[in-house]
Amino acid sequence: MELMIHSSSFLLPNIPAGEEAYALVLLNQRLPQFTPLLWQHARVRVCADGGANRVYDEMPLLFPHEDAAIVRHRFKPDVIKGDMDSIRSEVLSFYSELGTDVVDESDDQDTTDLHKCIAYINGAMPNVDKSSFCILVTGALGGRFDHEAGNLNVLHRFSTTRITLLSDECLIYLLPKTHRHEIHVNSSAEGPHCGLIPMGMPSGRTTTTGLQWDLNEAEMKFGGLVSTSNIVKAEKVTVESDADLLWTISIKKF
Amino acid sequence: AAEDSLFCSSTSKFPFPPSNLHCSRLGLPPISAMELMIHSSSFLLPNIPAGEEDNHRHSPTYALVLLNQRLPQFTPLLWQHARVRVCADGGANRVYDEMPLLFPHEDAAIVRHRFKPDVIKGDMDSIRSEVLSFYSELVSRATSGTDVVDESDDQDTTDLHKCIAYINGAMPNVDKSSFCILVTGALGGRFDHEAGNLNVLHRFSTTRITLLSDECLIYLLPKTHRHEIHVNSSAEGPHCGLIPMGMPSGRTTTTGLQWDLNEAEMKFGGLVSTSNIVKAEKVTVESDADLLWTISIKKF
């Protein structure tokens, strides 16, 4: 089975040369403290609808000693996309006048805002090397649970695209069953709390190394064992499973 | 024979029971004979109805479990409705710190005495020592001090799991059909904690457990029953969803939603019903898989 390597370099101030390229999607929940770091690493920054309100309102709060207008000019989204039912009119005007590309998709009620943004980014970057390209997402967790579930489902629906959901407390990404996985843990920025979640389908057999409570061909399912409150013990964690799993690890206080 | 081929065709596609037509040919009871489970969020209302209108045999009774995330604004309302209030470890810090904030015009000490947990339970690795002392020592004429049950030995189950097991053990004779355990602080924060808490709903599938935040509530609709959800539109909705968290659903049917499902397949990687809208006072759900029902809570 082919190997898939994972590393959260985007949490580090300087990304080692030759490593991943990033896009950033901002949804409508409070921005994590490290959002400016993600913004700086990303090639393209897409606000999903009310995510633009968050950038407008909260980026200046992360730079309290600077003029708000200067901060807002510095953190200008490349695209604002979605149904446009949450973005405030003054925020929409501000960014359109600055040159942000506004893509109104209020016709399409069948897919979530995150889904639209992922599809957009994939379409805009058709030649990118998928093995080293990752879409970082803020604001997908917390808030209304149906929104969160819809966002987790986007990870499963785009299982061949690397997508990482981020909050102040943790990150989540999919480990597709098509590959065996090596997770390189940056212990200055993440861990030690972690988990493996068989969302949507039970796992008949999962094996790991590098965890306090490693799994050895263990069965996992909702209603039975789900690996939560586990602890990373090594710099490298390996996972092999017969089912798609969500990997989650805590993020250290920024 | 015709019956054999009907049986084969109905069972070969999905692992779910055949339709009523097939059932009658096979001598099985029809699906609509599945027992009904009624759900209502009366605990969000200031006064809980007596229960006759909902065909409940008894008025609903509640227990409250408080985990270690910020208390929802309506926590005092839940506290008032509950027969027993259990803090899971750091949930006691939340009660100690945040109940006074919900009553800013009252003396903090008075508020803390009024909202005294009955039990504090769990590993005790998050509760602050002064909070632990405060509640253990609290004694009044009417009630004894908080019962502190230290389970730092048991690392195999989550704090929520321990609290649910405790409450079930403490109330063995309660009528389960009208008893519900309300939980605050199970959502948000670390995702592995949240997933562990959602798993508790699946592991205790015969106990009514509702997870609550300021934004929404969640509970399990076990596949063993067909469901009627009575929506209190003054307190909840209209945003809702049905989530097949552990196992795909081959067939789910609903009424009362903007985008009703009609024997629809749902699974992660495919369709999951999110951003749906409640359209009627009563929503019905019937499925071949356990589903999580979630509905938004209106600003308190």
XYZ file of C-alpha atoms in Angstrom:
554
model
C 0.000 0.000 0.000
C 1.360 3.387 -0.944
C 2.757 5.583 1.828
C 1.270 9.006 2.600
C 3.389 11.353 4.732
C 1.863 14.092 6.885
C 3.512 17.011 8.615
C 2.108 20.209 10.145
C 4.889 22.471 8.877
C 2.360 25.277 8.499
C 2.391 25.686 12.298
C 6.088 26.605 12.178
C 7.289 30.154 11.453
C 9.555 29.001 8.649
C 8.582 26.165 6.358
C 11.505 23.922 5.380
C 12.372 24.276 1.657
C 10.680 21.873 -0.730
C 7.846 21.101 1.587
C 4.204 21.733 1.181
C 2.327 24.532 -0.580
C -0.864 25.804 1.049
C -4.200 27.414 0.402
C -6.260 28.907 3.242
C -10.042 28.841 3.584
C -11.663 30.931 6.332
C -15.161 30.000 7.506
C -17.447 31.931 9.832
C -16.145 31.175 13.332
C -13.625 33.107 15.419
C -10.147 33.114 13.856
C -7.512 30.993 15.634
C -4.671 33.021 17.174
C -2.176 31.680 14.615
C -4.254 32.699 11.540
C -1.696 35.353 10.433
C 0.956 32.603 10.293
C -1.294 30.443 8.080
C -2.120 33.480 5.924
C 1.570 34.176 5.360
C 2.274 30.573 4.254
C -0.695 30.366 1.883
C -0.597 30.946 -1.872
C -4.304 31.736 -2.021
C -6.745 32.853 0.690
C -10.452 32.232 0.235
C -13.164 33.495 2.581
C -16.361 31.502 2.625
C -19.130 34.102 2.963
C -19.166 35.258 6.642
C -15.522 34.224 6.968
C -14.862 37.625 5.410
C -16.562 39.286 8.415
C -14.131 37.409 10.653
C -11.066 38.588 8.722
C -12.379 42.171 8.666
C -13.277 42.250 12.374
C -10.648 40.024 13.945
C -7.348 40.445 12.074
C -6.981 43.951 13.562
C -7.558 42.428 17.039
C -4.545 40.156 16.489
C -2.414 43.269 15.849
C -3.713 45.637 18.527
C -0.759 48.033 18.225
C -1.293 48.637 14.521
C -3.832 50.744 12.718
C -6.904 48.635 11.855
C -7.074 49.946 8.280
C -3.432 49.012 7.654
C -4.029 45.484 9.001
C -7.145 45.097 6.826
C -5.214 46.102 3.701
C -2.447 43.659 4.545
C -4.862 40.755 5.015
C -6.962 41.048 1.887
C -8.608 37.793 0.767
C -8.015 36.724 -2.821
C -11.572 35.379 -3.158
C -14.845 35.590 -1.273
C -17.174 32.767 -2.220
C -20.486 31.228 -1.176
C -24.177 32.049 -0.719
C -23.453 35.581 0.531
C -26.149 35.321 3.180
C -23.824 36.084 6.119
C -21.281 38.609 4.840
C -22.045 42.173 5.921
C -22.569 44.634 3.083
C -19.836 47.021 4.263
C -17.355 44.117 4.446
C -18.310 42.991 0.933
C -17.854 46.541 -0.423
C -14.543 47.014 1.388
C -12.964 43.921 -0.106
C -14.508 44.243 -3.598
C -13.117 47.744 -3.834
C -9.712 46.450 -2.768
C -9.767 43.951 -5.626
C -10.928 40.735 -3.933
C -12.654 38.427 -6.382
C -16.260 37.966 -5.222
C -17.944 34.812 -6.487
C -21.623 34.715 -5.631
C -23.086 31.223 -5.610
C -26.393 31.849 -3.924
C -28.047 29.658 -6.579
C -26.349 26.516 -5.388
C -28.011 25.307 -2.196
C -26.884 21.710 -2.544
C -23.335 22.022 -1.246
C -21.873 23.691 1.832
C -19.721 26.820 1.638
C -16.624 24.758 2.442
C -17.413 22.311 -0.351
C -17.697 25.211 -2.818
C -14.349 26.646 -1.672
C -12.501 23.329 -1.956
C -13.944 22.716 -5.419
C -12.964 26.253 -6.405
C -9.372 25.873 -5.208
C -8.976 22.478 -6.889
C -10.286 23.995 -10.128
C -8.028 27.049 -9.847
C -4.901 24.932 -9.290
C -5.315 21.902 -11.584
C -1.583 21.296 -12.070
C -0.510 21.500 -8.456
C 1.259 18.462 -7.016
C -1.459 17.052 -4.766
C 0.982 15.099 -2.627
C 2.550 18.312 -1.329
C -0.406 20.698 -1.508
C -2.696 21.176 1.485
C -5.807 23.276 2.004
C -5.907 24.721 5.526
C -9.335 25.620 6.915
C -10.217 27.796 9.905
C -13.689 28.104 11.444
C -14.981 24.644 10.439
C -15.342 23.402 14.021
C -17.521 24.513 16.939
C -20.722 26.454 16.485
C -23.698 24.587 15.032
C -23.078 20.841 14.985
C -24.760 20.285 11.608
C -22.279 22.764 10.086
C -19.380 20.934 11.731
C -20.662 17.552 10.493
C -21.084 18.960 6.988
C -17.481 20.235 7.122
C -16.160 16.863 8.333
C -18.089 15.286 5.468
C -16.225 17.534 3.003
C -12.985 15.821 4.135
C -14.527 12.463 3.222
C -15.998 13.661 -0.071
C -12.662 15.156 -1.213
C -10.623 12.210 0.059
C -7.873 12.721 -2.563
C -7.303 16.368 -1.540
C -5.292 17.140 1.583
C -7.530 19.308 3.781
C -6.725 20.220 7.407
C -9.355 21.735 9.699
C -7.868 23.973 12.390
C -9.006 25.584 15.611
C -7.084 27.076 18.529
C -7.320 23.704 20.281
C -6.705 21.095 17.597
C -6.380 20.077 13.989
C -8.116 17.306 12.044
C -7.442 15.625 8.703
C -8.446 12.458 6.901
C -6.255 9.346 6.705
C -7.731 7.586 3.644
C -7.819 3.797 3.804
C -6.159 3.652 0.386
C -2.775 4.455 1.974
C -0.636 3.645 4.961
C 0.298 6.771 6.886
C 3.299 8.390 8.552
C 2.508 11.389 10.698
C 5.511 13.559 11.590
C 4.702 15.347 14.838
C 6.138 18.836 15.441
C 6.176 18.674 19.222
C 6.959 22.390 19.554
C 3.565 23.164 18.027
C 1.269 20.161 18.459
C 0.378 17.266 20.722
C 0.505 15.326 22.879
C -3.268 14.691 22.944
C -4.545 12.876 19.879
C -7.200 10.532 18.550
C -8.270 8.363 15.632
C -11.953 8.541 14.739
C -13.739 6.101 12.367
C -16.369 8.563 11.219
C -19.049 7.159 8.999
C -17.878 3.579 8.823
C -16.469 1.118 11.382
C -12.882 -0.086 11.114
C -12.430 -3.835 11.300
C -8.677 -3.520 11.710
C -6.440 -0.569 12.582
C -2.769 -0.756 13.575
C -0.644 2.105 14.887
C 2.844 2.830 16.221
C 4.057 5.831 18.192
C 1.063 6.265 20.502
C 0.716 5.653 24.235
C -2.183 3.298 23.537
C -1.235 1.805 20.189
C -3.830 -0.206 18.269
C -2.941 -3.680 17.084
C -5.372 -4.834 14.406
C -8.033 -3.331 16.654
C -11.671 -2.884 15.753
C -12.999 0.667 16.125
C -16.530 1.994 15.740
C -19.087 4.356 17.229
C -20.848 2.347 19.889
C -17.585 0.596 20.717
C -13.943 1.656 20.856
C -12.947 5.028 19.412
C -9.390 6.164 20.104
C -9.693 9.446 22.015
C -7.507 11.055 24.717
C -4.569 9.121 23.273
C -1.030 10.487 23.658
C 1.720 10.857 21.045
C 4.883 9.173 22.315
C 7.221 9.334 19.329
C 8.163 11.901 16.684
C 6.606 9.672 14.064
C 3.212 8.009 14.315
C 2.172 5.359 11.805
C -1.391 4.307 11.017
C -2.745 1.569 8.801
C -6.450 0.827 8.588
C -9.167 -0.798 6.521
C -11.364 2.292 6.956
C -11.021 6.037 6.442
C -10.061 7.578 9.791
C -9.943 11.135 11.059
C -6.637 11.963 12.776
C -6.825 14.718 15.363
C -4.082 16.214 17.517
C -4.087 19.058 20.020
C -2.374 22.334 19.185
C -0.119 23.919 21.784
C -1.023 27.347 23.086
C 0.259 29.829 20.530
C -39.922 -19.616 -6.323
C -41.200 -16.019 -6.538
C -40.863 -15.509 -2.763
C -37.286 -16.762 -2.836
C -36.240 -14.371 -5.576
C -38.020 -11.498 -3.805
C -36.173 -12.366 -0.611
C -32.862 -12.564 -2.453
C -33.361 -9.315 -4.327
C -34.395 -7.419 -1.217
C -31.494 -8.583 0.916
C -28.705 -8.630 -1.630
C -28.468 -4.875 -2.162
C -28.331 -3.389 1.351
C -28.126 -4.887 4.829
C -31.514 -3.518 5.903
C -34.857 -5.175 6.536
C -37.175 -5.733 3.556
C -40.190 -3.518 2.917
C -43.593 -4.181 4.466
C -44.674 -6.035 1.323
C -41.709 -8.348 1.602
C -42.211 -8.645 5.345
C -45.754 -9.914 4.957
C -44.649 -12.487 2.380
C -41.914 -13.658 4.705
C -44.195 -13.748 7.721
C -42.354 -10.886 9.499
C -44.034 -8.031 11.433
C -44.338 -4.830 9.366
C -41.765 -2.048 9.875
C -44.460 0.379 11.004
C -44.912 -1.796 14.071
C -41.519 -0.551 15.275
C -41.953 1.100 18.626
C -42.388 4.849 18.681
C -39.978 7.085 20.598
C -41.139 10.641 21.298
C -38.709 13.508 21.803
C -39.343 16.985 23.135
C -36.985 19.691 24.429
C -39.214 20.769 27.311
C -36.125 21.492 29.393
C -35.565 24.631 27.286
C -38.884 26.047 28.503
C -39.213 27.902 31.830
C -42.043 25.605 32.949
C -42.050 21.968 31.971
C -45.507 20.842 30.750
C -47.283 18.126 32.769
C -46.896 15.706 29.890
C -50.406 14.505 29.067
C -50.523 16.282 25.694
C -47.464 14.432 24.465
C -48.844 11.019 25.391
C -46.115 10.707 27.982
C -47.043 8.491 30.863
C -44.954 10.661 33.164
C -43.655 14.225 33.131
C -40.103 14.349 31.870
C -37.404 14.249 34.562
C -33.815 15.331 34.097
C -30.292 14.922 35.345
C -27.585 17.443 34.434
C -23.927 16.693 33.691
C -21.507 19.603 33.342
C -18.236 19.039 31.459
C -15.266 21.373 31.181
C -16.276 23.926 28.531
C -17.939 27.313 28.985
C -21.466 27.021 30.429
C -24.311 27.797 27.997
C -26.317 30.914 28.913
C -29.362 28.800 29.820
C -27.488 26.535 32.296
C -29.391 27.919 35.335
C -32.658 26.866 33.649
C -31.350 23.316 33.139
C -30.044 23.269 36.717
C -33.466 24.207 38.041
C -35.197 21.413 36.077
C -32.706 18.707 37.086
C -33.094 16.222 39.934
C -29.372 15.630 40.157
C -26.396 17.716 39.001
C -23.071 16.041 38.364
C -19.868 17.892 37.496
C -17.304 15.901 35.546
C -13.941 16.982 36.980
C -13.160 20.456 35.518
C -16.875 21.041 34.979
C -16.827 22.045 38.649
C -14.392 24.863 37.796
C -16.922 26.100 35.229
C -19.790 26.108 37.742
C -17.617 27.845 40.347
C -16.268 30.484 37.936
C -19.172 31.053 35.570
C -22.460 30.724 37.485
C -21.720 34.034 39.253
C -21.121 35.626 35.822
C -24.660 34.636 34.793
C -25.978 36.548 37.848
C -23.792 39.656 37.781
C -26.035 41.592 40.162
C -25.815 39.024 42.912
C -23.036 38.242 45.343
C -20.783 35.529 43.890
C -20.700 33.543 47.147
C -24.493 33.454 47.286
C -24.698 32.232 43.680
C -22.086 29.542 44.396
C -24.051 28.280 47.372
C -27.227 28.171 45.324
C -25.631 26.185 42.500
C -23.936 23.435 44.450
C -23.330 20.213 42.475
C -24.612 16.989 44.005
C -21.611 15.015 42.767
C -18.181 15.738 41.305
C -16.827 12.754 39.454
C -13.927 11.770 37.213
C -10.122 11.645 37.088
C -9.732 14.867 39.084
C -6.869 16.047 36.873
C -8.551 19.343 35.870
C -10.482 20.519 38.943
C -8.691 23.251 40.861
C -7.912 22.392 44.473
C -9.742 25.419 45.891
C -12.857 24.512 43.877
C -12.680 20.923 45.122
C -12.337 22.111 48.737
C -15.139 24.638 48.352
C -17.694 22.086 47.209
C -16.578 19.255 49.500
C -16.862 21.502 52.521
C -20.151 23.113 51.542
C -22.742 22.130 54.094
C -26.221 23.549 54.554
C -29.111 22.659 56.813
C -31.051 21.009 54.004
C -28.378 19.152 52.085
C -25.041 17.547 52.720
C -21.766 18.545 51.098
C -20.981 17.650 47.513
C -20.170 13.983 47.062
C -16.730 13.692 45.490
C -16.107 10.435 43.648
C -12.486 10.147 42.550
C -11.982 7.732 39.697
C -8.454 8.610 38.680
C -7.719 4.860 38.473
C -10.052 4.292 35.558
C -8.386 5.660 32.435
C -10.383 3.502 30.027
C -13.578 5.522 29.905
C -14.154 9.227 29.424
C -15.403 11.502 32.194
C -18.813 11.692 30.496
C -19.038 7.912 30.305
C -18.319 7.675 34.053
C -21.010 10.262 34.835
C -23.667 8.540 32.706
C -22.862 5.175 34.270
C -23.021 6.789 37.718
C -26.417 8.385 37.094
C -27.853 5.189 35.619
C -26.609 3.282 38.659
C -27.960 5.897 41.087
C -31.430 5.863 39.498
C -32.108 2.217 38.581
C -35.897 2.460 38.892
C -36.423 5.615 36.896
C -38.754 5.381 33.898
C -36.206 5.571 31.054
C -38.814 6.680 28.516
C -39.329 9.996 30.313
C -35.901 10.472 31.885
C -33.209 12.422 30.070
C -29.616 13.269 30.968
C -28.713 16.785 29.826
C -25.027 17.500 29.206
C -23.257 20.843 28.851
C -19.673 21.294 27.679
C -19.458 18.145 25.524
C -18.970 20.053 22.256
C -16.266 22.375 20.992
C -12.729 22.363 22.365
C -10.546 19.376 21.493
C -12.105 17.273 18.748
C -11.051 13.938 20.264
C -12.978 14.889 23.429
C -16.015 15.802 21.344
C -15.817 12.532 19.385
C -15.491 10.587 22.644
C -18.601 12.360 23.959
C -20.565 11.618 20.774
C -19.477 8.003 21.171
C -20.989 7.941 24.675
C -24.387 8.627 23.058
C -23.893 5.543 20.874
C -22.596 3.358 23.714
C -25.545 4.229 25.983
C -28.091 3.969 23.181
C -30.927 2.987 25.573
C -30.403 6.076 27.783
C -31.752 9.432 26.627
C -28.764 11.821 26.606
C -28.868 15.327 25.102
C -25.673 17.303 24.475
C -26.182 21.067 24.659
C -24.283 24.181 23.689
C -25.385 27.792 23.215
C -25.822 27.057 19.508
C -27.412 23.628 19.298
C -28.427 20.347 20.864
C -27.715 16.774 19.775
C -29.190 13.399 20.679
C -29.254 9.888 19.297
C -32.182 8.454 17.315
C -31.598 4.708 17.747
C -32.493 2.549 14.739
C -34.534 0.277 16.995
C -37.363 2.842 17.033
C -39.240 5.187 14.777
C -39.100 8.754 16.052
C -41.368 11.760 16.596
C -39.561 14.975 17.414
C -41.777 17.712 18.881
C -40.146 21.033 18.065
C -40.556 23.938 20.525
C -40.154 26.734 17.991
C -39.906 29.394 20.710
C -36.655 27.822 21.870
C -35.176 25.781 19.003
C -34.799 25.559 15.254
C -35.147 26.062 12.426
C -31.683 24.762 11.435
C -31.314 21.014 11.834
C -29.534 17.930 10.567
C -29.413 14.131 10.643
C -25.943 12.589 10.882
C -25.094 8.887 10.340
C -22.002 9.002 12.493
C -20.984 5.432 13.032
C -22.488 3.534 10.184
C -24.002 4.444 6.824
C -27.777 4.501 6.489
C -29.149 2.520 3.583
C -32.607 3.975 4.035
C -33.878 6.993 6.013
C -37.318 8.573 5.690
C -38.443 11.824 7.304
C -41.425 14.164 7.437
C -41.572 17.774 8.622
C -38.300 19.012 7.114
C -37.692 21.386 4.216
C -35.604 18.722 2.497
C -37.306 15.523 3.617
C -35.582 12.218 2.988
C -37.484 9.472 1.216
C -35.770 6.111 1.733
C -32.556 8.041 1.107
C -29.084 6.673 1.569
C -26.859 8.745 3.866
C -23.172 8.321 4.671
C -19.930 10.188 5.228
C -18.417 10.576 1.791
C -21.898 11.007 0.335
C -25.101 12.686 1.501
C -25.349 13.845 5.118
C -28.382 15.952 5.979
C -27.009 19.286 7.235
C -28.356 22.856 7.005
C -31.836 21.372 6.816
C -34.837 23.378 8.067
C -37.693 22.318 10.342
C -41.008 23.099 8.637
C -43.582 21.520 10.958
C -44.153 21.282 14.717
C -43.536 17.561 14.494
C -40.680 15.897 12.634
C -40.669 12.136 12.085
C -37.620 9.993 11.354
C -37.339 6.338 10.509
C -33.994 4.782 9.617
C -32.055 1.535 9.383
C -29.101 3.137 11.151
C -28.510 5.057 14.376
C -28.622 8.773 13.538
C -27.669 11.882 15.447
C -30.407 14.532 15.395
C -29.205 18.095 15.824
C -31.181 21.326 15.950
C -30.126 24.930 16.519
C -31.028 26.669 19.759
C -32.442 30.181 19.588
C -30.542 32.972 21.281
C -31.452 32.837 24.944
